[in-house]
CSV table of C-alpha atoms and ligand atoms in Angstrom, one decimal:
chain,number,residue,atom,x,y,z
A,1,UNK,CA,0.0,0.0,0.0
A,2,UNK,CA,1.0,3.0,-0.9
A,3,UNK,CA,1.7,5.8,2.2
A,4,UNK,CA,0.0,8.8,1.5
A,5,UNK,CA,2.9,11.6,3.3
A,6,UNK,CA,0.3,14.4,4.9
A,7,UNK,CA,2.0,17.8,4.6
A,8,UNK,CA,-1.1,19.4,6.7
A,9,UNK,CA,0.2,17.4,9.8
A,10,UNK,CA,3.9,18.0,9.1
A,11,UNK,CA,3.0,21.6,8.6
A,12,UNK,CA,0.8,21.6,11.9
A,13,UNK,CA,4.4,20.6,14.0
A,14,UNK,CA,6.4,22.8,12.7
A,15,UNK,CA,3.7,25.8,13.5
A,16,UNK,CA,3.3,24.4,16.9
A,17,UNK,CA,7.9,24.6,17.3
A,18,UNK,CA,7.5,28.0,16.1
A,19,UNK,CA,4.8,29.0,18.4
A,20,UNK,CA,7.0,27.8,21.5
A,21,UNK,CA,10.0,29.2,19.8
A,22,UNK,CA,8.6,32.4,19.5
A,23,UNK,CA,6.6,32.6,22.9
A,24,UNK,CA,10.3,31.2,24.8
A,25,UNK,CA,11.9,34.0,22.7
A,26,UNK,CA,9.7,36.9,23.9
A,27,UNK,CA,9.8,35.9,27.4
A,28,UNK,CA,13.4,35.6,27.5
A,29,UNK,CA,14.9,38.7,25.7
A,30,UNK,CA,11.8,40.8,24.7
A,31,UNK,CA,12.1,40.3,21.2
A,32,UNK,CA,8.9,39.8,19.7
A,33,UNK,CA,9.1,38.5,16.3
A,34,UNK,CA,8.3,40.0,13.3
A,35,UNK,CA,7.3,39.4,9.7
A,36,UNK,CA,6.5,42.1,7.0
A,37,UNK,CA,4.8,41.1,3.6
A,38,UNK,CA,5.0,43.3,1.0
A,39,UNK,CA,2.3,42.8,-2.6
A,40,UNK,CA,2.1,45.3,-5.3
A,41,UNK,CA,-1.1,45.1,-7.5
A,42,UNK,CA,-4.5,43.1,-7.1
A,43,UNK,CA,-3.7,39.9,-8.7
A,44,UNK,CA,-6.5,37.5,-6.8
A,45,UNK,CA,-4.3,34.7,-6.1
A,46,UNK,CA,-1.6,36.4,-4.8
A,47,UNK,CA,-3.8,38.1,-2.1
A,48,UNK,CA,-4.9,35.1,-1.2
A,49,UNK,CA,-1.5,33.8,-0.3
A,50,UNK,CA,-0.6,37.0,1.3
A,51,UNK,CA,-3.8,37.0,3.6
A,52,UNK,CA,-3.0,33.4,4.8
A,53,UNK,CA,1.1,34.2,5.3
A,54,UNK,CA,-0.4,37.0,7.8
A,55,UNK,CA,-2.9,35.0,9.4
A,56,UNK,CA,-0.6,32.6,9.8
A,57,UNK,CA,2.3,35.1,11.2
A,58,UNK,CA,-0.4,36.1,13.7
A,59,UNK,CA,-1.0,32.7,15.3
A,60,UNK,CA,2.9,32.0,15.7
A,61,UNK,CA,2.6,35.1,18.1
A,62,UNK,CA,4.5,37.5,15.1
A,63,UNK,CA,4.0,41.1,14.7
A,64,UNK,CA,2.9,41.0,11.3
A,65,UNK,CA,3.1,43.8,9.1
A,66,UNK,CA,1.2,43.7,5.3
A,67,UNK,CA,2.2,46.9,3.1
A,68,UNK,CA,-0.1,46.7,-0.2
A,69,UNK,CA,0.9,48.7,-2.9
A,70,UNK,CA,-1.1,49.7,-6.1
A,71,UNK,CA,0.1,48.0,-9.5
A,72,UNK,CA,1.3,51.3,-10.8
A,73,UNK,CA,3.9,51.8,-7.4
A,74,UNK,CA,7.2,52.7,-9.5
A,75,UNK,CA,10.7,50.7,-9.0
A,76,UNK,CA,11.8,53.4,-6.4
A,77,UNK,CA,9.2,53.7,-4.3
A,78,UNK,CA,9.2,49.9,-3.8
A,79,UNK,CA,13.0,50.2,-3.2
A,80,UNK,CA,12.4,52.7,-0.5
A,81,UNK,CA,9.6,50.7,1.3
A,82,UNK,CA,12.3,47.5,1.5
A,83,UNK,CA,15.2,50.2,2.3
A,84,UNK,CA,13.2,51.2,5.3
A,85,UNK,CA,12.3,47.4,6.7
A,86,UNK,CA,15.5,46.4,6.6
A,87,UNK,CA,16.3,49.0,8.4
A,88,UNK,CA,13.2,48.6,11.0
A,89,UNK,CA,14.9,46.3,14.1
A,90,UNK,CA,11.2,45.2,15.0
A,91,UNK,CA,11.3,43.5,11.9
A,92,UNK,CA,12.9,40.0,11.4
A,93,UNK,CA,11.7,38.7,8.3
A,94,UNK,CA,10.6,40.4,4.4
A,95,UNK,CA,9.0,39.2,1.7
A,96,UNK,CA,7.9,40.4,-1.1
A,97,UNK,CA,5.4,38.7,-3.0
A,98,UNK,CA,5.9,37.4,-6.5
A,99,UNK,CA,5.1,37.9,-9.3
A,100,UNK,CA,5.5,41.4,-9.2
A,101,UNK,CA,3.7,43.5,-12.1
A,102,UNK,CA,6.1,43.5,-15.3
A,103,UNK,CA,7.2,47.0,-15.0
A,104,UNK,CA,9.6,46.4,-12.1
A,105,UNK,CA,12.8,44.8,-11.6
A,106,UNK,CA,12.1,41.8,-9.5
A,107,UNK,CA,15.4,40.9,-9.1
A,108,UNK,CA,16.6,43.9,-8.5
A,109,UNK,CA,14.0,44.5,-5.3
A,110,UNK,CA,15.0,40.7,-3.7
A,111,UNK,CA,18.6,41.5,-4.2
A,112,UNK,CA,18.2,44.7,-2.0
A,113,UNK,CA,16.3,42.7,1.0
A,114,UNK,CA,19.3,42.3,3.5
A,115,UNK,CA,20.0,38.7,3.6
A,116,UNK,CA,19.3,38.1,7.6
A,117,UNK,CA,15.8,39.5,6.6
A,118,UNK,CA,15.2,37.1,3.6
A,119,UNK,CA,12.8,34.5,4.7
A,120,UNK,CA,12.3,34.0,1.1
A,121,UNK,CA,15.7,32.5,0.6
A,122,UNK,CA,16.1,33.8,-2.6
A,123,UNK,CA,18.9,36.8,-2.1
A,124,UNK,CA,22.7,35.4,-3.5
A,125,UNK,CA,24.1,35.6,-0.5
A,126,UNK,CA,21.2,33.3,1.6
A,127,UNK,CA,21.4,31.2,-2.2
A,128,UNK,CA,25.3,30.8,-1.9
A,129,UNK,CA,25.2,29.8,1.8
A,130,UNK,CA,23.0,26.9,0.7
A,131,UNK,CA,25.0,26.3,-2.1
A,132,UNK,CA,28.3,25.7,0.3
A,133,UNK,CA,26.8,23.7,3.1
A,134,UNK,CA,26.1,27.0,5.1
A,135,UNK,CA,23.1,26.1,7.2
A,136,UNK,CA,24.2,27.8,10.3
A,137,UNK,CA,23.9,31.4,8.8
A,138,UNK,CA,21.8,31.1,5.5
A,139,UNK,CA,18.2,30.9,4.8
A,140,UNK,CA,16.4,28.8,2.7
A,141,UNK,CA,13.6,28.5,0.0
A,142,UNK,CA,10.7,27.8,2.0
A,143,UNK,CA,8.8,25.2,-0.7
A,144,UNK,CA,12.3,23.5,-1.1
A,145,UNK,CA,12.7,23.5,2.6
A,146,UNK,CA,9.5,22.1,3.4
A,147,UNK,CA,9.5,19.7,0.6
A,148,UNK,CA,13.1,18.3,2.5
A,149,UNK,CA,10.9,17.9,5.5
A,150,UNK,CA,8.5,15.5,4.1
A,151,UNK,CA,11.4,13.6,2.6
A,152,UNK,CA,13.0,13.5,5.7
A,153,UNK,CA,9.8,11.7,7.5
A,154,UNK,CA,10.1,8.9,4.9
A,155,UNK,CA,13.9,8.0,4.6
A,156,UNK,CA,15.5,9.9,7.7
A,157,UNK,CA,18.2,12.3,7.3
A,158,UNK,CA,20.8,10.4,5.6
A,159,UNK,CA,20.1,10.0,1.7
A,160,UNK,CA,23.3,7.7,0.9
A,161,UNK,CA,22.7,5.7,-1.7
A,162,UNK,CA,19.7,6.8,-3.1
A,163,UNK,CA,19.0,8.6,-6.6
A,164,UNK,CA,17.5,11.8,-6.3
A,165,UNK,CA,15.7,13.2,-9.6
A,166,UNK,CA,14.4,17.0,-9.5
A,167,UNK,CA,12.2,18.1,-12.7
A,168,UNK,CA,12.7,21.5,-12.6
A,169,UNK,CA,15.3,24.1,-12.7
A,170,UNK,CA,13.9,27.4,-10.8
A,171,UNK,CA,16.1,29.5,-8.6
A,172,UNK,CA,12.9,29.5,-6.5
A,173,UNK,CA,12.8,25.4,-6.1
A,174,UNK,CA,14.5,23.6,-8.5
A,175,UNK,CA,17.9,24.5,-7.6
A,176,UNK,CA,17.8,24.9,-4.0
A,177,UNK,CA,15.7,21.3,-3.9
A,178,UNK,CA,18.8,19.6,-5.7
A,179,UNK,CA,21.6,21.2,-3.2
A,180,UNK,CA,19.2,20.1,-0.2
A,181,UNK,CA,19.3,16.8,-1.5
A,182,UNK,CA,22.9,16.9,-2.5
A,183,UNK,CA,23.6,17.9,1.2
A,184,UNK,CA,22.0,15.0,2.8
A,185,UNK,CA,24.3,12.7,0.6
A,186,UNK,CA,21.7,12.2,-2.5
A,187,UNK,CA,23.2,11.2,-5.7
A,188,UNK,CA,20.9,14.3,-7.3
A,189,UNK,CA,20.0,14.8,-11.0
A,190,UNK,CA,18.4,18.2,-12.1
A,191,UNK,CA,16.2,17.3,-15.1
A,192,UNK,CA,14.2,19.9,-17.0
A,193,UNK,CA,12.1,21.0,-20.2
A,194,UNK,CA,14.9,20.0,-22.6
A,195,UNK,CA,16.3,16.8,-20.7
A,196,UNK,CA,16.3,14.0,-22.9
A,197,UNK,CA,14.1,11.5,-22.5
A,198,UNK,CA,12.6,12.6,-19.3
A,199,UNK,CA,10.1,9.9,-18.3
A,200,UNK,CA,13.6,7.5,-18.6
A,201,UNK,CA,15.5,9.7,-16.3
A,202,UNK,CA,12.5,10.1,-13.6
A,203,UNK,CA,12.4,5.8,-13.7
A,204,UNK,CA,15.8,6.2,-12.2
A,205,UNK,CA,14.8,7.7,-9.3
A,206,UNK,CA,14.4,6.8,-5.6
A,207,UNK,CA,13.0,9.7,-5.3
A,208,UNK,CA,11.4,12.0,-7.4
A,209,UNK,CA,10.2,15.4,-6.7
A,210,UNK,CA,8.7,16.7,-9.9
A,211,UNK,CA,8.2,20.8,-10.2
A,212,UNK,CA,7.0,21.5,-14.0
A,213,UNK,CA,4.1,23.3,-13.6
A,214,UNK,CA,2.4,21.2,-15.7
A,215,UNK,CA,-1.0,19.3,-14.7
A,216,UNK,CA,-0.3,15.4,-14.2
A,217,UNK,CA,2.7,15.3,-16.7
A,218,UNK,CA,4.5,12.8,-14.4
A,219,UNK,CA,2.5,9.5,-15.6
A,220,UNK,CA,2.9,6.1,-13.8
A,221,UNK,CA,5.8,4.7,-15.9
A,222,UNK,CA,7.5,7.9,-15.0
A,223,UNK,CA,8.3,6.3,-11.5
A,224,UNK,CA,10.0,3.2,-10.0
A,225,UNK,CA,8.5,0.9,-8.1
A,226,UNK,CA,8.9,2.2,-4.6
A,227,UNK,CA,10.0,5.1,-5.1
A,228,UNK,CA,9.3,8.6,-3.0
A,229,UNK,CA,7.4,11.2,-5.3
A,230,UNK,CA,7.4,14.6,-4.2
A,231,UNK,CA,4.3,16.7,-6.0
A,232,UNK,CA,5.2,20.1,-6.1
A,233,UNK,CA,2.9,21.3,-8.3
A,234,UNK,CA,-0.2,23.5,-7.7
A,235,UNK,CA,-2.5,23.6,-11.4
A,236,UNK,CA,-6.1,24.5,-11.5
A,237,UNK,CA,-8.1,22.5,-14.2
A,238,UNK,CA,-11.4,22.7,-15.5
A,239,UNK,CA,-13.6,20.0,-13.7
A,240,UNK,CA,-16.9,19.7,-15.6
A,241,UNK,CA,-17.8,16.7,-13.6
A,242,UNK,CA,-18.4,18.9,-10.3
A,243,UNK,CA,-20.9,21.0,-12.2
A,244,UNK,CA,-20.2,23.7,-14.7
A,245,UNK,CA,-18.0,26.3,-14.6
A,246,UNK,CA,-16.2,24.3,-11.7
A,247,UNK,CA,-12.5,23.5,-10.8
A,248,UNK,CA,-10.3,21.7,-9.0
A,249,UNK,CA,-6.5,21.5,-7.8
A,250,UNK,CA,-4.0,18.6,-9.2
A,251,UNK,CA,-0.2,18.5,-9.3
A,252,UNK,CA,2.2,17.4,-11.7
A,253,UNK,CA,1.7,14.0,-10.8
A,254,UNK,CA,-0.6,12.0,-12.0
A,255,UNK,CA,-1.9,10.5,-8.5
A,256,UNK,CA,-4.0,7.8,-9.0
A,257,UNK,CA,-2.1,6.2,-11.2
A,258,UNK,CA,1.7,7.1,-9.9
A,259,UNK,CA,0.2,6.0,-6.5
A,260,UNK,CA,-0.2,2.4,-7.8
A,261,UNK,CA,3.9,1.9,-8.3
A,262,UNK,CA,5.2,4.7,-5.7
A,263,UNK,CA,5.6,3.8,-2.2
A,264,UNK,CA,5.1,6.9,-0.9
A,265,UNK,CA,4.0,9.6,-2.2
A,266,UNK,CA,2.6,13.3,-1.8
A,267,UNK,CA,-1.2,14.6,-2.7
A,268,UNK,CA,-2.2,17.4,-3.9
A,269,UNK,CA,-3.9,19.6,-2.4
A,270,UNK,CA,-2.3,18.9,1.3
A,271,UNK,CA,1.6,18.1,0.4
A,272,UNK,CA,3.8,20.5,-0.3
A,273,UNK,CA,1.8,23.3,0.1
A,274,UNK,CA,1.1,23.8,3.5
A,275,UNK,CA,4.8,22.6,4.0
A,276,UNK,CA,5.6,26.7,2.4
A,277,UNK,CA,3.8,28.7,4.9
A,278,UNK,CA,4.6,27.0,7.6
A,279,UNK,CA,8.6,27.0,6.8
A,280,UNK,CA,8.2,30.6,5.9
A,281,UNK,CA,7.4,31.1,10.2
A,282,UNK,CA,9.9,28.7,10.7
A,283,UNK,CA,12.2,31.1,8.4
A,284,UNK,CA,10.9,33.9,10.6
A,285,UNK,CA,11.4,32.7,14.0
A,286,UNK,CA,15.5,31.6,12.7
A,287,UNK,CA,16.2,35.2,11.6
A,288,UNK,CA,14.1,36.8,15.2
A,289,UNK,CA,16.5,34.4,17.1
A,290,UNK,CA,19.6,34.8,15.2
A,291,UNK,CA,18.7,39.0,15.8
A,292,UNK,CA,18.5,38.5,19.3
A,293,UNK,CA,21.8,36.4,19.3
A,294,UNK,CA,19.2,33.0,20.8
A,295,UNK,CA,20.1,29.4,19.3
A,296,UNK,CA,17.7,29.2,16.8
A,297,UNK,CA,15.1,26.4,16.5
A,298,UNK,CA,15.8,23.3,14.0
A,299,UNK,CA,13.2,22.2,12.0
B,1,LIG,N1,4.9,33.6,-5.2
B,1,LIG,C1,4.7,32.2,-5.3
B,1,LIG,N2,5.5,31.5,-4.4
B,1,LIG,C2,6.2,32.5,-3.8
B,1,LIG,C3,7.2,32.4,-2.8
B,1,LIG,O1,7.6,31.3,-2.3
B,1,LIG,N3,7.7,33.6,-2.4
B,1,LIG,C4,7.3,34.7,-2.9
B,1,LIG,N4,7.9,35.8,-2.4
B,1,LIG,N5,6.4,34.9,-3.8
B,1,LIG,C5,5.9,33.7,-4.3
């Protein structure tokens, strides 16, 4: 039988570490922790992400701080806002919400976030401690992060031996997932759109963690028997069988049928998603404790 891995009750323990972390924190040294989100424009789904990170923030015990700017906010005025959290001592964590709207320079914004503050794990400095074994200092991608976790509660900390294949190249995931893996001794291959062969490569795999972005590309003969597949995508497809006009969620797995030859794997909805938010507190609390000069939790 295949194990079903449930992200929404890894998620729920790491919350619950944070929440301690953050009340033992406060009562020792004062410091009470604090998380600012930053979204420019009115994209829908990216408010909703934005709304839960804060509700979330909240019920760790966080300050949390959410500055909404309008679509048309211009590159310097979004510089100035970042310029003035990181310099804001009350604040321990930033993060800016992507996309932002084409006119501005993404890059250019997450690049001026001080590292210590980036919860996001996405400025050089937090992705070049990763890249060097750096855990003491670094932050890291949160999805990647959490996606570690839940490979951690199936095969332990100590990857020796087994193949690791990661579909999917991004700075945001793809990269940081392979040097996580890497790091816990993983033989890793990065596979991607212009692989060779793809479905050949992902057979190889003791685990597979498959971040395309494209609805149920990973098919059943995609995966070894036994194998660990890590779902990391998040696509909304029509569903005309719930009614009309209706949706519903699916990775980049095809579940049913991978679920048949995997041995574990993760579903979507209720994976790797509510693994994200909750290392994005976990990210939060690290940075508060490493500001106050406190051992930081591990997670
Ligand atoms: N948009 C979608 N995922 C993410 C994420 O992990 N961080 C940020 N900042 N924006 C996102």
């Amino acid at each position: 039988m295949v194990e079903i891995i449930d992200g929404k009750q890894v998620a729920a323990s790491v919350i619950d570490a944070v929440k301690t972390a953050t009340a033992v924190l406060e009562k020792n040294t004062g410091v009470k922790t604090g998380l600012a989100v930053v979204i420019v424009g009115d994209d829908p789904a990216s408010h909703t992400y934005v709304g839960a990170k804060g509700r979330m923030a909240k019920e760790c015990g966080f300050t949390s701080i959410q500055h909404t700017l309008p679509a048309e906010t211009t590159q310097g005025e979004l510089a100035k806002l970042v310029q003035s959290l990181n310099e804001d001592a009350s604040i321990h964590g930033i993060l800016v919400q992507l996309p932002l709207p084409k006119h501005l320079n993404a890059e250019a914004i997450i690049q001026s976030i001080r590292p210590d503050k980036d919860v996001d794990g996405l400025h050089v400095v937090n992705a070049g401690k990763l890249a060097t074994g750096d855990f003491a200092t670094g932050l890291i991608s949160c999805t990647p992060a959490g996606a570690m976790l839940l490979v951690r509660r199936i095969h332990g900390k100590d990857l020796s031996g087994l193949n690791a294949v990661v579909i999917g190249r991004s700075n945001l995931f793809g990269k940081p997932m392979a040097q996580l893996l890497l790091a816990a001794n993983a033989t890793v291959t990065t596979a991607h759109s212009r692989t060779k062969d793809l479905a050949t490569v992902a057979r190889g795999a003791d685990i597979l963690v498959a971040a395309v972005g494209r609805p149920e590309m990973v098919k059943a003969d995609w995966v070894k028997p036994g194998a660990t597949v890590i779902d990391v995508g998040i696509n909304r497809i029509a569903a005309p069988e719930r009614g009309e006009g209706r949706s519903r969620l699916v990775g980049d797995v095809a579940f049913a049928e991978a679920s048949e030859v995997a041995a574990a794997i993760t579903p979507v909805p209720g994976g790797v998603g509510p693994m994200t938010i909750a290392m994005l507190m976990a990210n939060t609390a690290i940075a508060a404790h490493r500001a106050a000069g406190q051992t930081p939790p591990k997670f």
